[in-house]
Tab-separated table of C-alpha atoms and ligand atoms in Angstrom:
chain	number	residue	atom	x	y	z
D	41	MET	CA	64.605	180.507	81.285
D	42	PHE	CA	67.445	178.703	79.502
D	43	ASP	CA	68.573	180.563	76.376
D	44	SER	CA	70.093	177.941	74.105
D	45	ALA	CA	71.284	180.304	71.355
D	46	SER	CA	73.299	182.419	73.830
D	47	PHE	CA	74.647	179.319	75.550
D	48	ILE	CA	75.937	177.967	72.218
D	49	GLU	CA	77.568	181.272	71.338
D	50	GLU	CA	79.248	181.602	74.736
D	51	ALA	CA	80.360	177.957	74.896
D	52	ALA	CA	81.861	178.170	71.389
D	53	GLN	CA	83.687	181.389	72.273
D	54	LYS	CA	85.023	179.848	75.501
D	55	MET	CA	86.306	176.808	73.623
D	56	LYS	CA	87.882	179.014	70.970
D	57	ASP	CA	89.780	180.857	73.737
D	58	GLU	CA	90.705	177.734	75.699
D	59	ILE	CA	91.676	175.259	72.973
D	60	ASP	CA	94.933	176.355	71.376
D	61	ASP	CA	95.841	173.019	69.802
D	62	VAL	CA	94.364	169.825	68.329
D	63	ALA	CA	91.446	168.290	70.265
D	64	ILE	CA	89.720	164.974	70.032
D	65	ILE	CA	86.162	164.350	71.045
D	66	ALA	CA	84.571	161.122	72.031
D	67	CYS	CA	81.373	160.771	70.013
D	68	SER	CA	78.924	158.127	71.166
D	69	GLY	CA	76.058	159.281	68.954
D	70	GLY	CA	74.008	160.312	71.979
D	71	VAL	CA	72.563	163.775	72.438
D	72	ASP	CA	75.233	164.953	74.879
D	73	SER	CA	78.361	164.118	72.906
D	74	THR	CA	76.779	165.125	69.578
D	75	VAL	CA	75.857	168.561	70.942
D	76	ALA	CA	79.374	168.955	72.387
D	77	ALA	CA	80.909	167.920	69.041
D	78	VAL	CA	78.780	170.257	66.920
D	79	ILE	CA	79.567	173.235	69.217
D	80	ALA	CA	83.274	172.301	69.294
D	81	ASN	CA	83.239	172.036	65.505
D	82	GLN	CA	81.824	175.580	65.308
D	83	ALA	CA	84.524	176.744	67.708
D	84	ILE	CA	87.682	175.079	66.423
D	85	GLY	CA	86.751	173.436	63.087
D	86	ASP	CA	89.787	171.690	61.576
D	87	LYS	CA	91.495	171.295	64.952
D	88	LEU	CA	88.731	168.895	66.045
D	89	HIS	CA	88.978	165.128	65.492
D	90	CYS	CA	85.889	163.099	66.363
D	91	VAL	CA	86.413	159.527	67.476
D	92	TYR	CA	83.630	156.982	67.651
D	93	VAL	CA	84.492	153.691	69.313
D	94	ASP	CA	82.472	150.675	68.285
D	95	THR	CA	82.773	148.678	71.502
D	96	GLY	CA	80.627	145.791	70.305
D	97	LEU	CA	78.255	146.920	73.066
D	98	MET	CA	76.075	149.174	70.927
D	99	ARG	CA	72.473	148.637	69.881
D	100	LYS	CA	71.320	147.069	66.645
D	101	ASN	CA	72.504	149.003	63.522
D	102	GLU	CA	73.690	151.792	65.799
D	103	THR	CA	77.194	152.191	64.383
D	104	GLU	CA	75.937	152.797	60.829
D	105	GLU	CA	73.239	155.200	62.059
D	106	ILE	CA	75.712	157.192	64.129
D	107	GLN	CA	78.252	157.432	61.312
D	108	SER	CA	75.619	158.745	58.940
D	109	MET	CA	74.152	161.218	61.478
D	110	LEU	CA	77.566	162.669	62.412
D	111	SER	CA	78.592	163.061	58.802
D	112	THR	CA	75.510	165.241	58.132
D	113	HIS	CA	76.966	167.742	60.623
D	114	GLY	CA	80.247	167.891	58.734
D	115	LEU	CA	82.278	166.329	61.532
D	116	ASN	CA	85.670	164.832	60.854
D	117	LEU	CA	85.066	161.277	62.124
D	118	THR	CA	87.258	158.246	62.768
D	119	THR	CA	85.593	154.963	63.767
D	120	VAL	CA	87.649	152.579	65.893
D	121	PHE	CA	86.398	148.980	65.811
D	122	ALA	CA	87.294	147.574	69.233
D	123	GLU	CA	84.775	144.813	69.956
D	124	ASN	CA	87.373	142.114	70.607
D	125	ARG	CA	89.398	144.343	72.927
D	126	TYR	CA	86.306	145.067	75.017
D	127	PHE	CA	85.222	141.458	75.304
D	128	GLU	CA	88.767	140.432	76.211
D	129	ALA	CA	89.058	143.134	78.900
D	130	LEU	CA	85.648	142.279	80.377
D	131	LYS	CA	86.112	138.522	80.410
D	132	GLY	CA	84.956	137.019	83.719
D	133	ILE	CA	83.892	140.407	85.146
D	134	THR	CA	80.452	140.512	86.769
D	135	GLU	CA	80.667	143.353	89.285
D	136	PRO	CA	78.976	146.509	87.856
D	137	GLU	CA	81.484	149.072	89.117
D	138	GLN	CA	84.372	146.975	87.853
D	139	LYS	CA	82.708	146.735	84.424
D	140	ARG	CA	82.263	150.497	84.318
D	141	LYS	CA	85.878	151.171	85.344
D	142	ILE	CA	87.276	148.741	82.754
D	143	ILE	CA	85.102	150.190	79.986
D	144	GLY	CA	86.027	153.773	80.947
D	145	GLU	CA	89.715	152.976	81.083
D	146	LEU	CA	89.733	151.202	77.725
D	147	PHE	CA	87.880	154.159	76.179
D	148	ILE	CA	90.625	156.459	77.391
D	149	ARG	CA	93.409	154.119	76.198
D	150	ILE	CA	91.837	154.078	72.733
D	151	PHE	CA	91.521	157.857	72.749
D	152	GLU	CA	95.152	158.126	73.796
D	153	GLU	CA	96.101	156.002	70.796
D	154	GLU	CA	94.074	158.340	68.566
D	155	GLN	CA	95.596	161.322	70.352
D	156	THR	CA	99.062	160.104	69.429
D	157	LYS	CA	98.021	159.673	65.814
D	158	VAL	CA	96.725	163.260	65.467
D	159	ASN	CA	98.958	164.754	68.152
D	160	ALA	CA	96.029	166.033	70.237
D	161	LYS	CA	96.357	167.911	73.480
D	162	TYR	CA	92.689	168.179	74.505
D	163	LEU	CA	89.801	165.802	75.024
D	164	VAL	CA	86.345	167.378	74.658
D	165	GLN	CA	83.583	165.460	76.447
D	166	GLY	CA	79.795	165.749	76.581
D	167	THR	CA	79.636	165.220	80.357
D	168	ILE	CA	76.471	166.717	81.882
D	169	ALA	CA	75.611	167.501	85.514
D	170	PRO	CA	73.921	164.199	86.522
D	171	ASP	CA	77.019	162.293	85.290
D	172	TRP	CA	79.357	163.854	87.815
D	173	ILE	CA	76.777	164.288	90.561
D	174	GLU	CA	75.964	160.568	90.533
D	175	SER	CA	79.635	159.645	90.192
D	176	GLY	CA	80.295	161.129	93.626
D	177	GLY	CA	81.587	164.567	92.657
D	178	GLY	CA	83.662	164.568	95.843
D	179	VAL	CA	80.770	165.390	98.165
D	180	ARG	CA	78.161	162.754	97.420
D	181	ASP	CA	78.074	158.997	97.675
D	182	THR	CA	79.089	157.211	94.456
D	183	ILE	CA	75.944	155.628	93.043
D	184	LYS	CA	77.428	154.624	89.697
D	185	SER	CA	80.736	155.577	88.116
D	186	HIS	CA	79.707	157.039	84.796
D	187	HIS	CA	82.372	155.955	82.374
D	188	ASN	CA	83.239	159.496	81.416
D	189	VAL	CA	83.880	160.514	85.048
D	190	GLY	CA	84.675	157.730	87.503
D	191	GLY	CA	86.465	155.713	84.851
D	192	LEU	CA	89.135	158.297	83.996
D	193	PRO	CA	92.560	156.892	84.878
D	194	GLU	CA	94.838	159.030	87.020
D	195	ASP	CA	97.794	158.995	84.610
D	196	MET	CA	95.785	160.436	81.710
D	197	THR	CA	97.705	163.092	79.768
D	198	LEU	CA	94.859	164.673	77.767
D	199	LEU	CA	93.398	167.928	79.106
D	200	VAL	CA	89.649	167.512	79.537
D	201	VAL	CA	87.195	170.176	78.294
D	202	GLU	CA	83.532	169.739	79.269
D	203	PRO	CA	81.324	172.485	77.793
D	204	LEU	CA	78.025	170.953	79.020
D	205	ARG	CA	79.157	170.180	82.576
D	206	ASP	CA	76.562	172.322	84.323
D	207	LEU	CA	73.579	171.379	82.180
D	208	TYR	CA	70.733	168.923	82.652
D	209	LYS	CA	69.291	166.686	79.976
D	210	ASP	CA	66.314	168.855	79.063
D	211	GLU	CA	68.655	171.819	78.496
D	212	VAL	CA	70.939	169.730	76.283
D	213	ARG	CA	67.902	168.684	74.246
D	214	ASP	CA	67.067	172.383	73.808
D	215	LEU	CA	70.583	172.943	72.461
D	216	ALA	CA	70.175	169.980	70.114
D	217	ARG	CA	66.934	171.392	68.699
D	218	THR	CA	68.561	174.780	68.168
D	219	LEU	CA	71.494	173.077	66.420
D	220	GLU	CA	69.060	170.930	64.349
D	221	ILE	CA	70.619	167.711	65.549
D	222	LYS	CA	68.533	164.699	64.579
D	223	VAL	CA	69.072	162.865	67.858
D	224	ALA	CA	67.483	165.704	69.904
D	225	GLU	CA	64.529	163.544	70.935
D	226	ARG	CA	66.401	160.260	71.111
D	227	GLN	CA	66.157	158.443	74.408
D	228	PRO	CA	69.337	158.364	76.516
D	229	PHE	CA	71.732	155.462	76.086
D	230	PRO	CA	74.438	154.925	78.718
D	231	GLY	CA	78.124	155.256	77.839
D	232	PRO	CA	78.993	151.676	78.876
D	233	GLY	CA	76.305	150.525	76.452
D	234	LEU	CA	74.746	147.090	76.601
D	235	ALA	CA	77.409	145.968	79.107
D	236	ILE	CA	75.315	147.351	81.962
D	237	ARG	CA	72.133	145.813	80.529
D	238	CYS	CA	73.706	142.392	80.457
D	239	LEU	CA	73.964	141.451	84.111
D	240	GLY	CA	76.596	138.891	84.941
D	241	GLU	CA	79.445	137.937	82.644
D	242	LEU	CA	79.540	139.385	79.130
D	243	THR	CA	79.747	136.956	76.260
D	244	LYS	CA	79.026	137.734	72.623
D	245	GLU	CA	75.974	135.445	72.792
D	246	ARG	CA	74.524	137.164	75.861
D	247	VAL	CA	75.149	140.639	74.421
D	248	HIS	CA	73.490	139.509	71.194
D	249	ALA	CA	70.447	138.440	73.250
D	250	VAL	CA	70.108	141.766	75.045
D	251	ARG	CA	70.666	143.654	71.771
D	252	GLU	CA	67.763	141.766	70.146
D	253	ALA	CA	65.562	142.284	73.211
D	254	CYS	CA	66.301	146.034	73.281
D	255	ALA	CA	65.499	146.309	69.569
D	256	ILE	CA	62.148	144.565	70.095
D	257	VAL	CA	61.227	146.808	73.045
D	258	GLU	CA	62.140	149.947	71.099
D	259	GLU	CA	60.253	148.863	68.001
D	260	GLU	CA	57.070	147.802	69.812
D	261	PHE	CA	56.918	150.929	72.005
D	262	GLU	CA	57.619	153.249	69.092
D	263	ASN	CA	54.993	151.560	66.919
D	264	ALA	CA	52.403	151.588	69.709
D	265	ALA	CA	53.111	155.258	70.427
D	266	SER	CA	52.794	156.221	66.771
D	267	GLU	CA	49.428	154.429	66.676
D	268	GLY	CA	48.317	156.418	69.750
D	269	LYS	CA	48.129	153.333	71.996
D	270	MET	CA	50.560	154.723	74.588
D	271	GLU	CA	52.814	157.686	75.343
D	272	ILE	CA	56.431	157.109	74.472
D	273	PRO	CA	58.342	156.745	77.769
D	274	TRP	CA	61.399	158.895	78.541
D	275	GLN	CA	63.579	155.790	78.411
D	276	TYR	CA	62.753	152.179	77.497
D	277	PHE	CA	64.893	149.098	77.052
D	278	ALA	CA	65.504	145.505	78.055
D	279	ALA	CA	68.132	143.991	80.330
D	280	LEU	CA	69.271	140.372	80.485
D	281	LEU	CA	69.373	138.829	83.942
D	282	PRO	CA	71.607	135.869	84.776
D	283	VAL	CA	68.635	134.191	86.435
D	284	LYS	CA	67.731	130.834	84.984
D	285	SER	CA	64.325	129.278	85.227
D	286	VAL	CA	62.617	126.256	83.798
D	287	GLY	CA	60.350	126.779	80.825
D	288	VAL	CA	58.874	124.812	77.979
D	289	HIS	CA	58.973	125.327	74.224
D	290	GLY	CA	56.600	123.063	72.313
D	291	ASP	CA	56.991	120.063	74.571
D	292	VAL	CA	60.715	120.523	75.197
D	293	ARG	CA	62.117	121.657	78.531
D	294	VAL	CA	64.128	124.900	78.283
D	295	TYR	CA	66.383	126.139	81.072
D	296	GLY	CA	66.878	129.762	80.036
D	297	GLU	CA	67.629	133.244	81.290
D	298	THR	CA	65.290	136.149	82.035
D	299	VAL	CA	64.737	139.439	80.235
D	300	VAL	CA	63.422	142.400	82.196
D	301	VAL	CA	61.644	145.209	80.339
D	302	ARG	CA	62.197	148.681	81.810
D	303	ALA	CA	60.350	151.872	80.867
D	304	VAL	CA	60.369	155.094	82.854
D	305	GLN	CA	59.125	158.661	82.868
D	306	SER	CA	61.660	161.230	83.954
D	307	LEU	CA	62.750	164.793	83.364
D	308	ASP	CA	66.479	164.552	83.836
D	309	GLY	CA	67.218	160.958	84.874
D	310	MET	CA	67.855	161.976	88.485
D	311	SER	CA	64.544	160.493	89.574
D	312	ALA	CA	62.043	158.449	87.592
D	313	ARG	CA	58.671	156.734	87.752
D	314	TYR	CA	58.056	153.442	86.052
D	315	SER	CA	55.717	153.775	83.058
D	316	GLU	CA	52.320	152.108	83.046
D	317	ILE	CA	52.305	150.172	79.788
D	318	PRO	CA	49.161	148.478	78.395
D	319	HIS	CA	49.399	144.727	79.007
D	320	SER	CA	48.677	143.938	75.360
D	321	ILE	CA	51.906	145.704	74.362
D	322	LEU	CA	53.953	143.978	77.053
D	323	GLN	CA	52.429	140.687	75.973
D	324	LYS	CA	53.512	141.224	72.368
D	325	ILE	CA	57.032	142.103	73.488
D	326	SER	CA	57.209	138.993	75.660
D	327	THR	CA	56.083	136.736	72.806
D	328	ARG	CA	58.525	138.268	70.332
D	329	ILE	CA	61.485	138.062	72.727
D	330	THR	CA	60.879	134.453	73.726
D	331	ASN	CA	60.323	133.473	70.089
D	332	SER	CA	63.387	135.172	68.700
D	333	LEU	CA	65.653	134.095	71.582
D	334	LYS	CA	64.239	130.568	71.963
D	335	GLU	CA	67.611	129.055	72.813
D	336	SER	CA	68.531	131.430	75.617
D	337	VAL	CA	65.527	133.294	77.077
D	338	ASN	CA	62.295	131.753	78.325
D	339	ARG	CA	60.891	134.379	80.677
D	340	VAL	CA	60.116	138.110	80.420
D	341	VAL	CA	59.243	140.326	83.386
D	342	TYR	CA	58.336	144.017	83.763
D	343	ASP	CA	60.071	146.276	86.293
D	344	ILE	CA	57.684	148.378	88.422
D	345	THR	CA	60.287	150.192	90.533
D	346	HIS	CA	60.613	153.970	90.701
D	347	LYS	CA	63.951	155.767	91.098
D	348	PRO	CA	64.546	155.961	94.008
D	349	PRO	CA	64.712	153.314	95.353
D	350	GLY	CA	65.807	151.680	92.062
D	351	THR	CA	67.969	153.321	89.423
D	352	ILE	CA	66.965	153.443	85.769
D	353	GLU	CA	69.586	151.016	84.483
D	354	TRP	CA	70.060	147.783	86.399
D	355	GLU	CA	73.808	148.246	86.930
F	578	XMP	P1	70.627	155.531	86.420
F	578	XMP	O1	70.716	154.124	85.983
F	578	XMP	O2	71.828	155.969	87.208
F	578	XMP	O3	70.677	156.363	85.085
F	578	XMP	O4	69.343	155.869	87.110
F	578	XMP	C1	70.311	157.718	84.941
F	578	XMP	C2	70.465	158.042	83.458
F	578	XMP	O5	71.852	158.008	83.094
F	578	XMP	C3	72.099	157.012	82.118
F	578	XMP	N1	73.383	156.396	82.476
F	578	XMP	C4	74.549	156.750	81.939
F	578	XMP	N2	74.861	157.656	80.999
F	578	XMP	N3	77.143	157.063	81.181
F	578	XMP	C5	76.152	157.809	80.621
F	578	XMP	O6	76.454	158.611	79.744
F	578	XMP	C6	76.915	156.131	82.127
F	578	XMP	O7	77.830	155.483	82.618
F	578	XMP	C7	75.547	155.968	82.520
F	578	XMP	N4	74.963	155.171	83.431
F	578	XMP	C8	73.616	155.437	83.377
F	578	XMP	C9	70.927	156.066	82.189
F	578	XMP	O8	70.721	155.361	80.974
F	578	XMP	C10	69.799	157.022	82.540
F	578	XMP	O9	69.334	157.717	81.406
């Protein structure tokens, strides 16, 4: 049985012993990095600088929500607004692994800039076991380079500290509950953000479309679950596919892209089963997405693939 209180105490003590200088931590607002930040804050307090990068690839209202949540835990937070840098770096890139590598590398460059500002020696990260297992880990095939593992450039000077490295998601959620972190039950959101839910080339318009679609999926599922019409899935979102088809709006021909809705049940993200969602809910989502994205999306499909053979995200 996993004992979260002892884990927190031991991890904080270990960090206290290991970190003898200023550290920065990459906060994404997700459960993993928030837990790592709150434990690191207990361990080294003033020596810790939290950096949140707004990549322009976050969900709707997410930056404001994350800033407010992190400030309730007393963390010393700097927000770096880097949307234009990300879009510039990702221009013309369509290959998923290349996207992940570019995003990971730019993250590290931005952290290095922050490191110089505060003269940091360490980088604390909320990496958990599935991140490095699925990134190859030296012995396995690389399925996806998680930005916080496969994307680290070789010439990086920061020393990496990963207190949650051996844990799985359910254990990290236990820690979050013990630490009274509000995002304990929040569904996972991948480090590369909406970039890997926007298949094909990233443009601000296409990212806007997938952001709206994700917001609609989240809202409809959460409402339906609170009304007892369905169980909330472990993870649920939309992805935008660069597949165009012919549709009709009123009596006007529309040649638009496709949104796929994905919802899965899982314990730790290593394997997953697609969720059976009542058709009436999917129908409502489809209508809302095609109405609010009239100009760009004219078809919505539902993904019925387990992991394996699929993965949860589409890239
Ligand atoms: P896949 O798509 O590999 O995802 O089945 C398994 C779980 O991991 C999340 N995921 C990521 N999380 N950085 C992360 O922190 C990443 O690069 C990344 N890629 C996927 C995914 O959302 C799912 O919960």
